[in-house]
PDB file of C-alpha atoms in Angstrom:
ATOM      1  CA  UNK B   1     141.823  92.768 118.797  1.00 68.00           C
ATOM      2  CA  UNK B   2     140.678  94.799 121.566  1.00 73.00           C
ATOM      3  CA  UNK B   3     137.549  95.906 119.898  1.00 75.00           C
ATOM      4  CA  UNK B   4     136.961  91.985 119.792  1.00 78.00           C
ATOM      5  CA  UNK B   5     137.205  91.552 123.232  1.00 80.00           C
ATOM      6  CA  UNK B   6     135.310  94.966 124.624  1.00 75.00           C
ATOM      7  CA  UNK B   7     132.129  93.649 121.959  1.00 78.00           C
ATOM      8  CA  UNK B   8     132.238  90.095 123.717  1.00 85.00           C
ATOM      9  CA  UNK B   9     128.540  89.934 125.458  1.00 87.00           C
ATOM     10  CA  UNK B  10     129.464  89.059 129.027  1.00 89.00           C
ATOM     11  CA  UNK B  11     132.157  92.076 128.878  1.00 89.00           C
ATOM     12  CA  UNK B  12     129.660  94.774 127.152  1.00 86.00           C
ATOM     13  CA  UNK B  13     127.334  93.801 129.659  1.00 91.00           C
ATOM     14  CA  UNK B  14     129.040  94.330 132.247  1.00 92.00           C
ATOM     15  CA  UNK B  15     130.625  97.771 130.906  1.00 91.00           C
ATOM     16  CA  UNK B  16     126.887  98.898 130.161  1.00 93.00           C
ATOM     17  CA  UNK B  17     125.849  98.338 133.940  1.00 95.00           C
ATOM     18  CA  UNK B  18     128.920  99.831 135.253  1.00 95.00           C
ATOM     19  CA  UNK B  19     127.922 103.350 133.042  1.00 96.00           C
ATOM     20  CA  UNK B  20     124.769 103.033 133.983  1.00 95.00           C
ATOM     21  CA  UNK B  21     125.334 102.553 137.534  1.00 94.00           C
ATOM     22  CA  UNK B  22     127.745 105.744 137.238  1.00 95.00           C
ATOM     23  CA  UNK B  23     124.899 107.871 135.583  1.00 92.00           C
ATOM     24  CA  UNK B  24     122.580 106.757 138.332  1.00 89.00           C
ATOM     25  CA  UNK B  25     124.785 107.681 141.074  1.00 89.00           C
ATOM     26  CA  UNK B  26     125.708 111.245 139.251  1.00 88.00           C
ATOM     27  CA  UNK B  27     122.446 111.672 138.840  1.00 84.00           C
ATOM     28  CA  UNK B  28     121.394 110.806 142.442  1.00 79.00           C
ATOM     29  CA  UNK B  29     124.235 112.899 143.798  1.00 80.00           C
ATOM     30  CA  UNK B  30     122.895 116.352 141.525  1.00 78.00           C
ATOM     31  CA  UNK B  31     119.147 116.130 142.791  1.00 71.00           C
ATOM     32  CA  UNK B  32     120.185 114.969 146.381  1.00 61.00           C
ATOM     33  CA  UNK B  33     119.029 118.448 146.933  1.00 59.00           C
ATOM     34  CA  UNK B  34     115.234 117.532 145.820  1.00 58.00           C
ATOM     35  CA  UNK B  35     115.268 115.155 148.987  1.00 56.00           C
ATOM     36  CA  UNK B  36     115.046 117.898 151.490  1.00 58.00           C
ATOM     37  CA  UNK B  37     111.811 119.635 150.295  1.00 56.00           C
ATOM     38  CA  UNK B  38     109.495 117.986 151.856  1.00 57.00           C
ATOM     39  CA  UNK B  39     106.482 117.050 149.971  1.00 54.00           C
ATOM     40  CA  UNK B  40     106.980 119.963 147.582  1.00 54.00           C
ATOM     41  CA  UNK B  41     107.963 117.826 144.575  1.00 54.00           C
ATOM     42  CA  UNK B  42     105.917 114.800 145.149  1.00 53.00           C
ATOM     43  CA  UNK B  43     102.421 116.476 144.203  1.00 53.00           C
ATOM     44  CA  UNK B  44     101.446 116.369 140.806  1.00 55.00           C
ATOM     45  CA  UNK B  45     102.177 119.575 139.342  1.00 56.00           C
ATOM     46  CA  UNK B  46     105.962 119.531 139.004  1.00 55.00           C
ATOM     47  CA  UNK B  47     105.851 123.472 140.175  1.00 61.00           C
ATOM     48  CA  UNK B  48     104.460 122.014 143.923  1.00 59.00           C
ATOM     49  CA  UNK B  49     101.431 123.694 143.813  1.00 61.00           C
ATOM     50  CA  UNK B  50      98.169 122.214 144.888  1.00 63.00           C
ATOM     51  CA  UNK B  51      96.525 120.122 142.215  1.00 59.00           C
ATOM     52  CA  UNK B  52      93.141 121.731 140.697  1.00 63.00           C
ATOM     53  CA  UNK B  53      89.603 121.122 142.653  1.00 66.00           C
ATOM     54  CA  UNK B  54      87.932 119.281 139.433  1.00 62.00           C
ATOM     55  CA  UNK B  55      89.762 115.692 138.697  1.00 63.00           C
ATOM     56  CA  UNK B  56      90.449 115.932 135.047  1.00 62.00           C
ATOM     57  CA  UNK B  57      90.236 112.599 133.548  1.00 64.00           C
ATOM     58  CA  UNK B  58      92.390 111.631 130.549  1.00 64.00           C
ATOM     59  CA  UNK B  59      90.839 110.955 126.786  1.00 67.00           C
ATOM     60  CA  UNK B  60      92.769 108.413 124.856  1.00 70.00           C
ATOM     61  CA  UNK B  61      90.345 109.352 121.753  1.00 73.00           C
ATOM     62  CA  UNK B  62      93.442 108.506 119.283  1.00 76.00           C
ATOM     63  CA  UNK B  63      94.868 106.119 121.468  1.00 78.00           C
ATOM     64  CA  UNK B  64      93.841 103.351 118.737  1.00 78.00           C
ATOM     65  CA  UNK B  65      95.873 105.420 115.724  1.00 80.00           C
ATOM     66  CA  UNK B  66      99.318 105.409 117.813  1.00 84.00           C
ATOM     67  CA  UNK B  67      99.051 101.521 118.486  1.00 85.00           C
ATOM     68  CA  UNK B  68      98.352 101.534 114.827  1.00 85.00           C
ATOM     69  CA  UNK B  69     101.544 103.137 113.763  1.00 90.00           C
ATOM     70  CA  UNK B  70     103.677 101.148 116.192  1.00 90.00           C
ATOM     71  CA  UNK B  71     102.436  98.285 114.856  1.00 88.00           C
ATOM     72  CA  UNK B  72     103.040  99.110 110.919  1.00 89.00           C
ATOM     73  CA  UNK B  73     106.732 100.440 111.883  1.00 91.00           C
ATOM     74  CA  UNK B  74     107.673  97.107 114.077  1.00 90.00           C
ATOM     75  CA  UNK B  75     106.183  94.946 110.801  1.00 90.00           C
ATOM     76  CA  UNK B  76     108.706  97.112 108.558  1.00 89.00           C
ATOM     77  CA  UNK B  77     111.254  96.039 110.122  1.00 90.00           C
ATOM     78  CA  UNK B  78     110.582  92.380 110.349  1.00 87.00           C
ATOM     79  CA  UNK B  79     109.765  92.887 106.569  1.00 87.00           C
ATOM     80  CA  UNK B  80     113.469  94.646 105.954  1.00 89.00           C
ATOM     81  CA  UNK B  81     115.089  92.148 107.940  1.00 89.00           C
ATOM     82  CA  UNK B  82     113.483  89.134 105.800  1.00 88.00           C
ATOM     83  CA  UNK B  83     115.596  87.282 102.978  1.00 86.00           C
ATOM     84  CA  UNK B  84     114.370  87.883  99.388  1.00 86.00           C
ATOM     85  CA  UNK B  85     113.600  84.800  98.006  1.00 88.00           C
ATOM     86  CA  UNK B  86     110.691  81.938  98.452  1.00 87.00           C
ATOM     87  CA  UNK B  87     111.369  81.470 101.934  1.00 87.00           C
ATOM     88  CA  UNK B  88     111.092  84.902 102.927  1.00 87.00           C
ATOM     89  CA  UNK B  89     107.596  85.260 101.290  1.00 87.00           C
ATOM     90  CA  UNK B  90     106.445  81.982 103.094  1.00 90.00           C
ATOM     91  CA  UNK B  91     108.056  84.142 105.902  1.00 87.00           C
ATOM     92  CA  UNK B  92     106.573  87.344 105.127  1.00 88.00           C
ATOM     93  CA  UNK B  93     102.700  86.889 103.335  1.00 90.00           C
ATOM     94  CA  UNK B  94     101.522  85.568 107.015  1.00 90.00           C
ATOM     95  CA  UNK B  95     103.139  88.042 108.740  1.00 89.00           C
ATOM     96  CA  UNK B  96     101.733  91.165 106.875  1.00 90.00           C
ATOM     97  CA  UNK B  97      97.926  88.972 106.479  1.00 92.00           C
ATOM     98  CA  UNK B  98      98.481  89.553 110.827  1.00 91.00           C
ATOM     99  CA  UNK B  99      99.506  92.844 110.606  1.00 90.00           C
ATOM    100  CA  UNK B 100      96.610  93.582 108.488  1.00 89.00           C
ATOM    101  CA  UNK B 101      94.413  91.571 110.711  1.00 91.00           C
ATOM    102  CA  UNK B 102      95.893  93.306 113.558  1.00 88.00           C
ATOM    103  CA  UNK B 103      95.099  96.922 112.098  1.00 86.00           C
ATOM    104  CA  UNK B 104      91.547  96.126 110.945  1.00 87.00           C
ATOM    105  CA  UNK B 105      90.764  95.222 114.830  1.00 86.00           C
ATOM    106  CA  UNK B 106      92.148  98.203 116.096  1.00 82.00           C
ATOM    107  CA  UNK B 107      90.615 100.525 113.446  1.00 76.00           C
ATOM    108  CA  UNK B 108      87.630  98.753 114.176  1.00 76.00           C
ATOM    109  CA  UNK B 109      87.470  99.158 117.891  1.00 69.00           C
ATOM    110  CA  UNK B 110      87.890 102.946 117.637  1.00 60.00           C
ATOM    111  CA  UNK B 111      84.629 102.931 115.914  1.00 65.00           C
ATOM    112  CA  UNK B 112      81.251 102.878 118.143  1.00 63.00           C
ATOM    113  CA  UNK B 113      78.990 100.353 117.305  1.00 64.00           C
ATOM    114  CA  UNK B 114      75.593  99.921 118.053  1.00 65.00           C
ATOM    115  CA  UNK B 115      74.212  97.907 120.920  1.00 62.00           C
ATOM    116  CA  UNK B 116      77.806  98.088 122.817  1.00 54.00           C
TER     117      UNK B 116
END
């Protein structure tokens, strides 16, 4: 009975904002202490020291194979989640045909082409 009433949505809701509202104040009260350093810990090393002369810039050469694999494990678990039976292949044949669709584009994107 009172497990009904703590898993009502307006109720869990409302307990999940009050934790996280706790955490956040906690967690403001423990680095309160960061707030006093001055512009020590807003550079972009997190020791404070001065950032390197050169600007490295960021390669995202297998930025292609992680979208990839997020988009193969979020269509495995629409697939799970679909009903075996006639209706769930109506359900799931265009689904996967997209996914497929969806990770020949990207596989073909990492590749140069000629003339881009």
């Amino acid at each position: 009975m009172v497990t009904d009433i703590l898993l009502a949505p307006p109720l869990a809701f409302a307990l999940f904002v009050l934790i996280s509202f706790t955490i956040d104040r906690v967690g403001n009260t423990i680095a309160s202490d960061r707030a006093d350093a001055g512009e020590a810990f807003r550079t972009a090393w997190a020791s404070g020291e001065e950032p390197p002369e050169s600007q490295g810039r960021p390669r995202y050469r297998l930025y292609h194979v992680g979208i990839g694999f997020t988009i193969i494990h979020v269509a495995v678990l629409l697939v799970a989640t679909i009903p075996i039976d006639a209706n769930g292949a109506i359900l799931g044949v265009p689904l996967l045909a997209v996914v497929g669709l969806a990770l020949f584009a990207i596989v073909d994107a990492g590749r140069p082409q000629p003339g881009r």
